[in-house]
Short mmCIF file of C-alpha atoms and ligand atoms in Angstrom, two decimals:
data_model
loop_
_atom_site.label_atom_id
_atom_site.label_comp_id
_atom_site.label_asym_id
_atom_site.label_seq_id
_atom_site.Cartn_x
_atom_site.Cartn_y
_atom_site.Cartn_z
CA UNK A 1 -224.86 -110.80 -60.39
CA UNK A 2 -228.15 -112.92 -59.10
CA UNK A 3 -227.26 -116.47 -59.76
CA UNK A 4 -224.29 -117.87 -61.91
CA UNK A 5 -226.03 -120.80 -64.48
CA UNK A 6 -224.70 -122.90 -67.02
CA UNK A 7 -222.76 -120.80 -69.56
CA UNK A 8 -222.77 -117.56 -67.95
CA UNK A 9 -219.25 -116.52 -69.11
CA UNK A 10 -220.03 -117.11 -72.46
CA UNK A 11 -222.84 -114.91 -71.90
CA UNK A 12 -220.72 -112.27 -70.33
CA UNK A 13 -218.31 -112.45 -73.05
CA UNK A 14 -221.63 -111.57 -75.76
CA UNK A 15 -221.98 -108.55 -73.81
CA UNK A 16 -221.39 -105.24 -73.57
CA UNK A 17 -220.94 -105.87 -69.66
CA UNK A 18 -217.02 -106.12 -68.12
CA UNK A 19 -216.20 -109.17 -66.06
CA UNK A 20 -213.61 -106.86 -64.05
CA UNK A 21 -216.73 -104.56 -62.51
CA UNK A 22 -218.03 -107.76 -61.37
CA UNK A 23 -218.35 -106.82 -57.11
CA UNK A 24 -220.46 -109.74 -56.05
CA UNK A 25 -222.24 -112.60 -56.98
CA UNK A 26 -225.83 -113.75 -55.21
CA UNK A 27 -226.45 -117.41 -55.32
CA UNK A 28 -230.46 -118.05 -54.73
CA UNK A 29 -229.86 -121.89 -54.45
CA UNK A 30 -227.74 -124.55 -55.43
CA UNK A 31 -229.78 -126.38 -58.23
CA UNK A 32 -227.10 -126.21 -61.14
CA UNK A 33 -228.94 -124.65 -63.53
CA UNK A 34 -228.66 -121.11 -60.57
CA UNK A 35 -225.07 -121.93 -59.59
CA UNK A 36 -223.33 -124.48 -61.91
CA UNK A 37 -221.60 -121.61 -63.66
CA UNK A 38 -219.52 -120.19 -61.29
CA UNK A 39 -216.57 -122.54 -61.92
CA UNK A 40 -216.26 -121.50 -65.87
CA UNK A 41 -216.27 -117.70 -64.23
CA UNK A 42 -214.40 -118.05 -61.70
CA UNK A 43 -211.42 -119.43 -64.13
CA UNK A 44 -212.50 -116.42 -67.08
CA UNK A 45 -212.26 -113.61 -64.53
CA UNK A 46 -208.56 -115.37 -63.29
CA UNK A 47 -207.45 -115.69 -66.81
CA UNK A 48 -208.22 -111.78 -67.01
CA UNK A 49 -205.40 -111.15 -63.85
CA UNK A 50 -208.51 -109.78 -61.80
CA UNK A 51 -206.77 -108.86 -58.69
CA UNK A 52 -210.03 -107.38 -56.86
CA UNK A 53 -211.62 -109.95 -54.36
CA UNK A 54 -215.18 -111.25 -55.24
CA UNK A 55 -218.22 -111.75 -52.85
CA UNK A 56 -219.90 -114.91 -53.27
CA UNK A 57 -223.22 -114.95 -51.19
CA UNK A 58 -225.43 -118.35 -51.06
CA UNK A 59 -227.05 -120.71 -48.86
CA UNK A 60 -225.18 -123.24 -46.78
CA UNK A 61 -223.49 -125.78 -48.94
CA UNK A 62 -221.84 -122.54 -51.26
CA UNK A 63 -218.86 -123.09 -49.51
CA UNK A 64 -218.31 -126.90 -50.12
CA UNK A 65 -219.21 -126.61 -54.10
CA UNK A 66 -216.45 -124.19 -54.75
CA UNK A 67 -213.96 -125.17 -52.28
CA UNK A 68 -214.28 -129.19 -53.08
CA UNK A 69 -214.34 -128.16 -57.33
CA UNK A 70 -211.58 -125.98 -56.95
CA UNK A 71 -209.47 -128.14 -54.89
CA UNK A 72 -210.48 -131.11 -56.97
CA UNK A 73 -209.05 -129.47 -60.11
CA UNK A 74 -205.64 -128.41 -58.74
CA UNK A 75 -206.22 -125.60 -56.16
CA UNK A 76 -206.30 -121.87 -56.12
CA UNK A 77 -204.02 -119.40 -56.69
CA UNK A 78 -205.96 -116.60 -58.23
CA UNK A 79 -207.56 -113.36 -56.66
CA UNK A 80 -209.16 -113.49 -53.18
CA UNK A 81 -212.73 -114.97 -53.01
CA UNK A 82 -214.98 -114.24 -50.17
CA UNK A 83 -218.21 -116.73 -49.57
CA UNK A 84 -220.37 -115.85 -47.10
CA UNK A 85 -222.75 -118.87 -46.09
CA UNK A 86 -226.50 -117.78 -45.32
CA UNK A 87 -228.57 -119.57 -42.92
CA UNK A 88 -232.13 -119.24 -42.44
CA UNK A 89 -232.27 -118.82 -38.89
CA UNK A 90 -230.19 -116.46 -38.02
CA UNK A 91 -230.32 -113.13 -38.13
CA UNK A 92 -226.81 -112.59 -39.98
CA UNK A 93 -224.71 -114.53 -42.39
CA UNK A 94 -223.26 -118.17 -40.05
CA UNK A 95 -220.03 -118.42 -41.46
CA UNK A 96 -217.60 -116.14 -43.93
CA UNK A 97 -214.90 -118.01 -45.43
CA UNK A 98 -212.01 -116.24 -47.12
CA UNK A 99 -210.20 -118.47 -50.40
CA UNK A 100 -207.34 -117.07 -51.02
CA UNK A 101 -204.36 -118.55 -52.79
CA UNK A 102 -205.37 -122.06 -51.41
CA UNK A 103 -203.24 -124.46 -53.66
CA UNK A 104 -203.07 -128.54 -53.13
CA UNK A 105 -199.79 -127.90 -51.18
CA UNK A 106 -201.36 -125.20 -48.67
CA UNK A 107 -204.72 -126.51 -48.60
CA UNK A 108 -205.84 -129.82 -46.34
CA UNK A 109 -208.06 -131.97 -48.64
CA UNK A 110 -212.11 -131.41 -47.96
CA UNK A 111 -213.00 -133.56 -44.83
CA UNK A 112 -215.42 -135.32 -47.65
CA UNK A 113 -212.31 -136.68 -49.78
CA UNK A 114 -212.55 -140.20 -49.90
CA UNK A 115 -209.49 -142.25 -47.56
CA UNK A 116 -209.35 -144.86 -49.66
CA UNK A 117 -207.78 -145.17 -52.99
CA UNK A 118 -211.11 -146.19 -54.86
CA UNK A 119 -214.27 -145.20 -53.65
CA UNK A 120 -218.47 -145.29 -55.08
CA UNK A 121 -221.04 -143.17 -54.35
CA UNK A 122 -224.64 -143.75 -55.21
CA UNK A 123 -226.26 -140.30 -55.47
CA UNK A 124 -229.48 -142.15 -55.30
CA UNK A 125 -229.30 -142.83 -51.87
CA UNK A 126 -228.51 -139.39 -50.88
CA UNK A 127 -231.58 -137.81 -52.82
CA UNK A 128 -234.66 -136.53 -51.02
CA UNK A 129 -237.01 -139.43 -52.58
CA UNK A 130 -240.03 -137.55 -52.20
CA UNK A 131 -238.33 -134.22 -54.10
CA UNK A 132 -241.39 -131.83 -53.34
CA UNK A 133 -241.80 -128.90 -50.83
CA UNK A 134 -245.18 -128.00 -48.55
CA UNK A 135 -243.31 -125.39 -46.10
CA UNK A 136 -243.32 -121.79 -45.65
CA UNK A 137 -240.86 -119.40 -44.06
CA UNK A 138 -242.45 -117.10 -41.33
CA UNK A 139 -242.75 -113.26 -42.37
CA UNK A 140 -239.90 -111.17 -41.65
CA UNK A 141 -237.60 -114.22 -41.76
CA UNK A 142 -234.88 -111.63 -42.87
CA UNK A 143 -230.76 -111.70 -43.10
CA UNK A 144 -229.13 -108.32 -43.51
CA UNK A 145 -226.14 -108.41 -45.56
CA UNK A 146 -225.29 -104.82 -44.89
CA UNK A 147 -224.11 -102.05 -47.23
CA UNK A 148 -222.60 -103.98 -49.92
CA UNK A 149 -221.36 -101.53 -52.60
CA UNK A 150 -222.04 -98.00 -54.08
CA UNK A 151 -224.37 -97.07 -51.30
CA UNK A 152 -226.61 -100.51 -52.36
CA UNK A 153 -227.69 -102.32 -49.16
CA UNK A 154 -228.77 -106.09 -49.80
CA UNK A 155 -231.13 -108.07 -47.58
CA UNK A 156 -231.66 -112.45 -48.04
CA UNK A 157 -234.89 -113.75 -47.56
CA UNK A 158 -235.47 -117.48 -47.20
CA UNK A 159 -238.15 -118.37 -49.62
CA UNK A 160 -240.11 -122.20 -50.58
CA UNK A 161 -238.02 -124.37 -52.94
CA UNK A 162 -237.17 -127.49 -53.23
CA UNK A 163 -233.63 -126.64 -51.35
CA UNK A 164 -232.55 -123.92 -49.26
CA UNK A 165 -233.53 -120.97 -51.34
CA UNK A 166 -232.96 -117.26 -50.73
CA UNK A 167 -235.01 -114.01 -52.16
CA UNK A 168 -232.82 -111.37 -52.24
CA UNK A 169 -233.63 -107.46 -52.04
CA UNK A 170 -231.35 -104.85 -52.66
CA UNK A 171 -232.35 -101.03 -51.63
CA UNK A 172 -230.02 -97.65 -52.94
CA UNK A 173 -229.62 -95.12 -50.24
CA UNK A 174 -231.96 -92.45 -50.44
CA UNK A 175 -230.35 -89.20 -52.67
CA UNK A 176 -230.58 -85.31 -51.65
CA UNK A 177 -233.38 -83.37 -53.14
CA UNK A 178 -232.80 -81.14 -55.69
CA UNK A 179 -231.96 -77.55 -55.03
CA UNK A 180 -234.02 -74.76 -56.48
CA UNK A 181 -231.16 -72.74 -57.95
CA UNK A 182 -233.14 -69.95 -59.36
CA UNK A 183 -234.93 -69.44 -56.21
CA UNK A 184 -232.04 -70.02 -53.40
CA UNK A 185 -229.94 -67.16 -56.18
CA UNK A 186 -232.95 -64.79 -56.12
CA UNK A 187 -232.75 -65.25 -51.98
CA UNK A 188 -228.95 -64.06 -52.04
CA UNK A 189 -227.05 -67.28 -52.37
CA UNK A 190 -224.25 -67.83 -54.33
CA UNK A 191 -221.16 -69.63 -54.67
CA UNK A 192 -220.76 -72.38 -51.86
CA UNK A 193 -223.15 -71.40 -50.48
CA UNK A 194 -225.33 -73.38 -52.80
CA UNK A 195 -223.64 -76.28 -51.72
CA UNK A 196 -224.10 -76.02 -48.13
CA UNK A 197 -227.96 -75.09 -48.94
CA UNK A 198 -228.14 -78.71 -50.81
CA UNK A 199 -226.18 -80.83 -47.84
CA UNK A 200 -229.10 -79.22 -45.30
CA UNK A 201 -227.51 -76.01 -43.69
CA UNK A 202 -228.62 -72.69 -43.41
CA UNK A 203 -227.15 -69.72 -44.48
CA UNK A 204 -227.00 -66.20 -43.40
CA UNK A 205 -225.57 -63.72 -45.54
CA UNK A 206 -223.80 -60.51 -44.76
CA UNK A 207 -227.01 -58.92 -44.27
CA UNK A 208 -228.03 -60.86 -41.44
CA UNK A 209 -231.00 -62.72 -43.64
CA UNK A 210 -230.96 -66.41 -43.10
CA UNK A 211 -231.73 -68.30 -45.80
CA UNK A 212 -233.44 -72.32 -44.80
CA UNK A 213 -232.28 -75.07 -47.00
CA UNK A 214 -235.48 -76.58 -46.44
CA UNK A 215 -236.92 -73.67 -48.15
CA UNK A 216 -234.83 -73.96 -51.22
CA UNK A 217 -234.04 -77.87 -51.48
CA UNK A 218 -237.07 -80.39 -52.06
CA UNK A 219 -237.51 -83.84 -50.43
CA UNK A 220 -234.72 -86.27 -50.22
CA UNK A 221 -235.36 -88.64 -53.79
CA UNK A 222 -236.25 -92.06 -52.62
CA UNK A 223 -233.55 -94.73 -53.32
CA UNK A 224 -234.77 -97.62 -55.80
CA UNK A 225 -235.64 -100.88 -54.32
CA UNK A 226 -235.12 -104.37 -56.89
CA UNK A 227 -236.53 -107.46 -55.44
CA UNK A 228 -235.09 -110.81 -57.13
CA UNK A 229 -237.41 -114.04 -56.17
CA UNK A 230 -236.17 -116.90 -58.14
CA UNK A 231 -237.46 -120.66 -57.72
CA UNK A 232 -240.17 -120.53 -55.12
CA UNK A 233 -243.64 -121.27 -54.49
CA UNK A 234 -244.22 -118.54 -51.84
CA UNK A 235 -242.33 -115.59 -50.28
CA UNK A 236 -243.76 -114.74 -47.10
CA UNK A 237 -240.22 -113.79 -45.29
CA UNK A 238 -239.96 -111.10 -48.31
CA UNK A 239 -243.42 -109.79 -48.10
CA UNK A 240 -241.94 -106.73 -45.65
CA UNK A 241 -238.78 -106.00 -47.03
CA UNK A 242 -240.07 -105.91 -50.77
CA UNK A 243 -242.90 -104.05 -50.39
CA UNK A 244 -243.37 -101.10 -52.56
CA UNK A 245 -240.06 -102.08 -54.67
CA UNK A 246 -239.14 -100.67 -57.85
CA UNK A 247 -238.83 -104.19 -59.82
CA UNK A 248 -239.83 -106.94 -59.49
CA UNK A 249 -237.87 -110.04 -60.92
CA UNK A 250 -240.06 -113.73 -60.27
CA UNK A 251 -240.18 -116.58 -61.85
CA UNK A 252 -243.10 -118.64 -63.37
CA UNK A 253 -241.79 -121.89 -64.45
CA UNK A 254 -245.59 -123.08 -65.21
CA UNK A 255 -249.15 -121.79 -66.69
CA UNK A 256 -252.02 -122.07 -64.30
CA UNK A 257 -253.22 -124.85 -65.45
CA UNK A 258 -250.09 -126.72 -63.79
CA UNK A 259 -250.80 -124.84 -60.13
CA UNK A 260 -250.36 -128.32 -58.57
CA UNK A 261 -247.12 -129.22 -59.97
CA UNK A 262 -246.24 -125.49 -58.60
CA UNK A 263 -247.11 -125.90 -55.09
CA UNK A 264 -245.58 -129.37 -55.19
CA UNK A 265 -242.25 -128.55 -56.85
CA UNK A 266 -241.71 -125.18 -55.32
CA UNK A 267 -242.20 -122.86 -58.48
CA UNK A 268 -244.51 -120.36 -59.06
CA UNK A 269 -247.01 -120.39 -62.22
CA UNK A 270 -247.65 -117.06 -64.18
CA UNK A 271 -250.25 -115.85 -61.86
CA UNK A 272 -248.89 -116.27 -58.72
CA UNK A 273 -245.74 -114.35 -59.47
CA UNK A 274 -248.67 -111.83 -61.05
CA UNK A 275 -250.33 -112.05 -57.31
CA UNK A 276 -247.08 -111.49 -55.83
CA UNK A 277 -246.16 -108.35 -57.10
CA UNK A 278 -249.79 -107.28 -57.06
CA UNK A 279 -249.21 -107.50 -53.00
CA UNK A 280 -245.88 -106.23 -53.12
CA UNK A 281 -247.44 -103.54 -54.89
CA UNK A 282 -244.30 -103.48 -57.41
CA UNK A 283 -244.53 -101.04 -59.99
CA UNK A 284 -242.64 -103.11 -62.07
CA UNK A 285 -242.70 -107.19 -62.77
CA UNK A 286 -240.39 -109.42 -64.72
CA UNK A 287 -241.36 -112.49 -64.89
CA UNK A 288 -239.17 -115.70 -66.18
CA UNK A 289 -237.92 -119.17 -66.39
CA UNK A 290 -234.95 -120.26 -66.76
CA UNK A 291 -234.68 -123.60 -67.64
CA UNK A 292 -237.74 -123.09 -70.68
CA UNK A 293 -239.79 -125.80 -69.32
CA UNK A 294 -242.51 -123.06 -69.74
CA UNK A 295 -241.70 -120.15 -72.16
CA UNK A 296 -243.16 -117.11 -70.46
CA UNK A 297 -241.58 -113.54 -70.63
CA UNK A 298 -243.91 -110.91 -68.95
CA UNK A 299 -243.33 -107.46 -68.31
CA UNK A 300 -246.13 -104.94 -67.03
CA UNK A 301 -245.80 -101.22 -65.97
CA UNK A 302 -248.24 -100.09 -63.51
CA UNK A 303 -249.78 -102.89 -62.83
CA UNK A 304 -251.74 -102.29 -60.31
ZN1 ZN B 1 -234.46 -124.72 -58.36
#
């Protein structure tokens, strides 16, 4: 799952997808409408007695929402949750932390709790006054999160927002070729033989002929790549690792018309996410927004 918003169990629930084959969940940034969800799912997929654990990937601060709401609201004692905390300089994930049956009795209180008894906090203080974003991530600026699940390896790429904001790419393994059955049979193979053919070995039969899987078994399929590039003005650090994907999922919160606002707020009108995956050279683009300040859905084949 890329990003956990508002309402997303509900959503789940409407659908035809199950909660339980839920393996990880990819948090782009922490702007609620991307991440304010995860609470009401966490609690849904507990109420179902998952036992599996669940991956929760995000930029720094991931770890303080859902520990700090959790704790807040009585503690943990459901199935084991895994958050691994990205940072954009390094070159792997800073900090995994493991929740696991953390309950008010087992658990110290957040180092943020308040000591006294009655405490106020302005948020208005804390609040980047100026809210806008001019900076760009170098290229390459990439975070390999390894092989995460059915032969699916995901990479994070820190992309301009507003916040700390990560890209993510995820790229299946490549698969065999296919075997030429009619052709490797009319050679002499047969039984496992075929097998060994497809997995790259040779054969020789019983009359000494040797028969070259190479000869009988095309070239290996190329895995498909899926590049996800929420909120974000540019993304330079992806520009390598998302080149030549499969889809391409951006969003456009505004029309060109609004390419200021863009650039200042960290979004991405309808033709820059179209430039994007014109230099990715994606042969698929989906582009969205989330929020509806801008109701755009666009989806091209070949479009370049
Ligand atoms: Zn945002």
């Amino acid at each position: 799952m890329i990003d956990c918003g508002e309402g997303t169990q509900h959503q789940i629930k409407c659908s035809q997808l199950k909660s339980s084959k839920l393996h990880s969940i990819f948090i782009t940034h922490l702007h609620g409408d991307h991440c304010y969800g995860i609470f009401g799912l966490l609690h849904m997929l507990k109420a179902g007695n998952r036992t599996n654990p669940l991956h929760v990937y995000g930029p720094i601060g991931i770890q303080s929402l859902i520990t700090n709401a959790l704790y807040a609201s009585g503690g943990w004692n459901g199935f084991e949750i895994i958050i691994h905390e990205l940072g954009v300089h390094g070159t792997k994930y800073e900090q995994d932390t493991i929740l696991n049956y953390c309950t008010t009795s087992e658990t110290k209180p957040p180092s943020t709790s308040p000591s006294q008894s009655y405490h106020q906090t302005s948020f208005q203080v804390i609040l980047n006054p100026q809210n806008k974003c001019q900076f760009r991530y170098k290229p390459n600026q990439i975070i390999s999160l390894g092989e995460i699940d059915f032969g699916i390896s995901a990479f994070a790429c820190p992309i301009t927002h507003r916040v700390e904001t990560f890209g993510y790419v995820f790229i299946e393994k490549d698969k065999e070729g296919i075997l030429n059955a009619a052709k490797a049979t009319a050679l002499g193979a047969k039984g496992p033989q075929m097998g060994m053919l497809k997995r790259g070995i040779d054969v020789t039969l019983k009359n000494g002929t040797t028969i070259y899987s190479k000869d009988v078994v095309g070239d290996n399929i190329r895995g498909k790549k899926i590049a996800v590039m929420q909120d974000c003005s540019y993304i330079d650090s992806a520009f390598e690792i998302a080149k030549d994907c499969d889809v391409l999922i951006h969003e456009c919160t505004y029309d060109q018309s609004h390419y200021d606002n863009a650039i200042t707020f960290g979004h991405s009108t309808a033709s820059m996410a179209a430039t994007h995956a014109l230099n990715l050279k994606a042969k698929f683009c989906c582009s969205h927004n989330f929020p509806g300040f801008f109701f755009f859905l666009h989806i091209t084949q070949k479009i370049y």
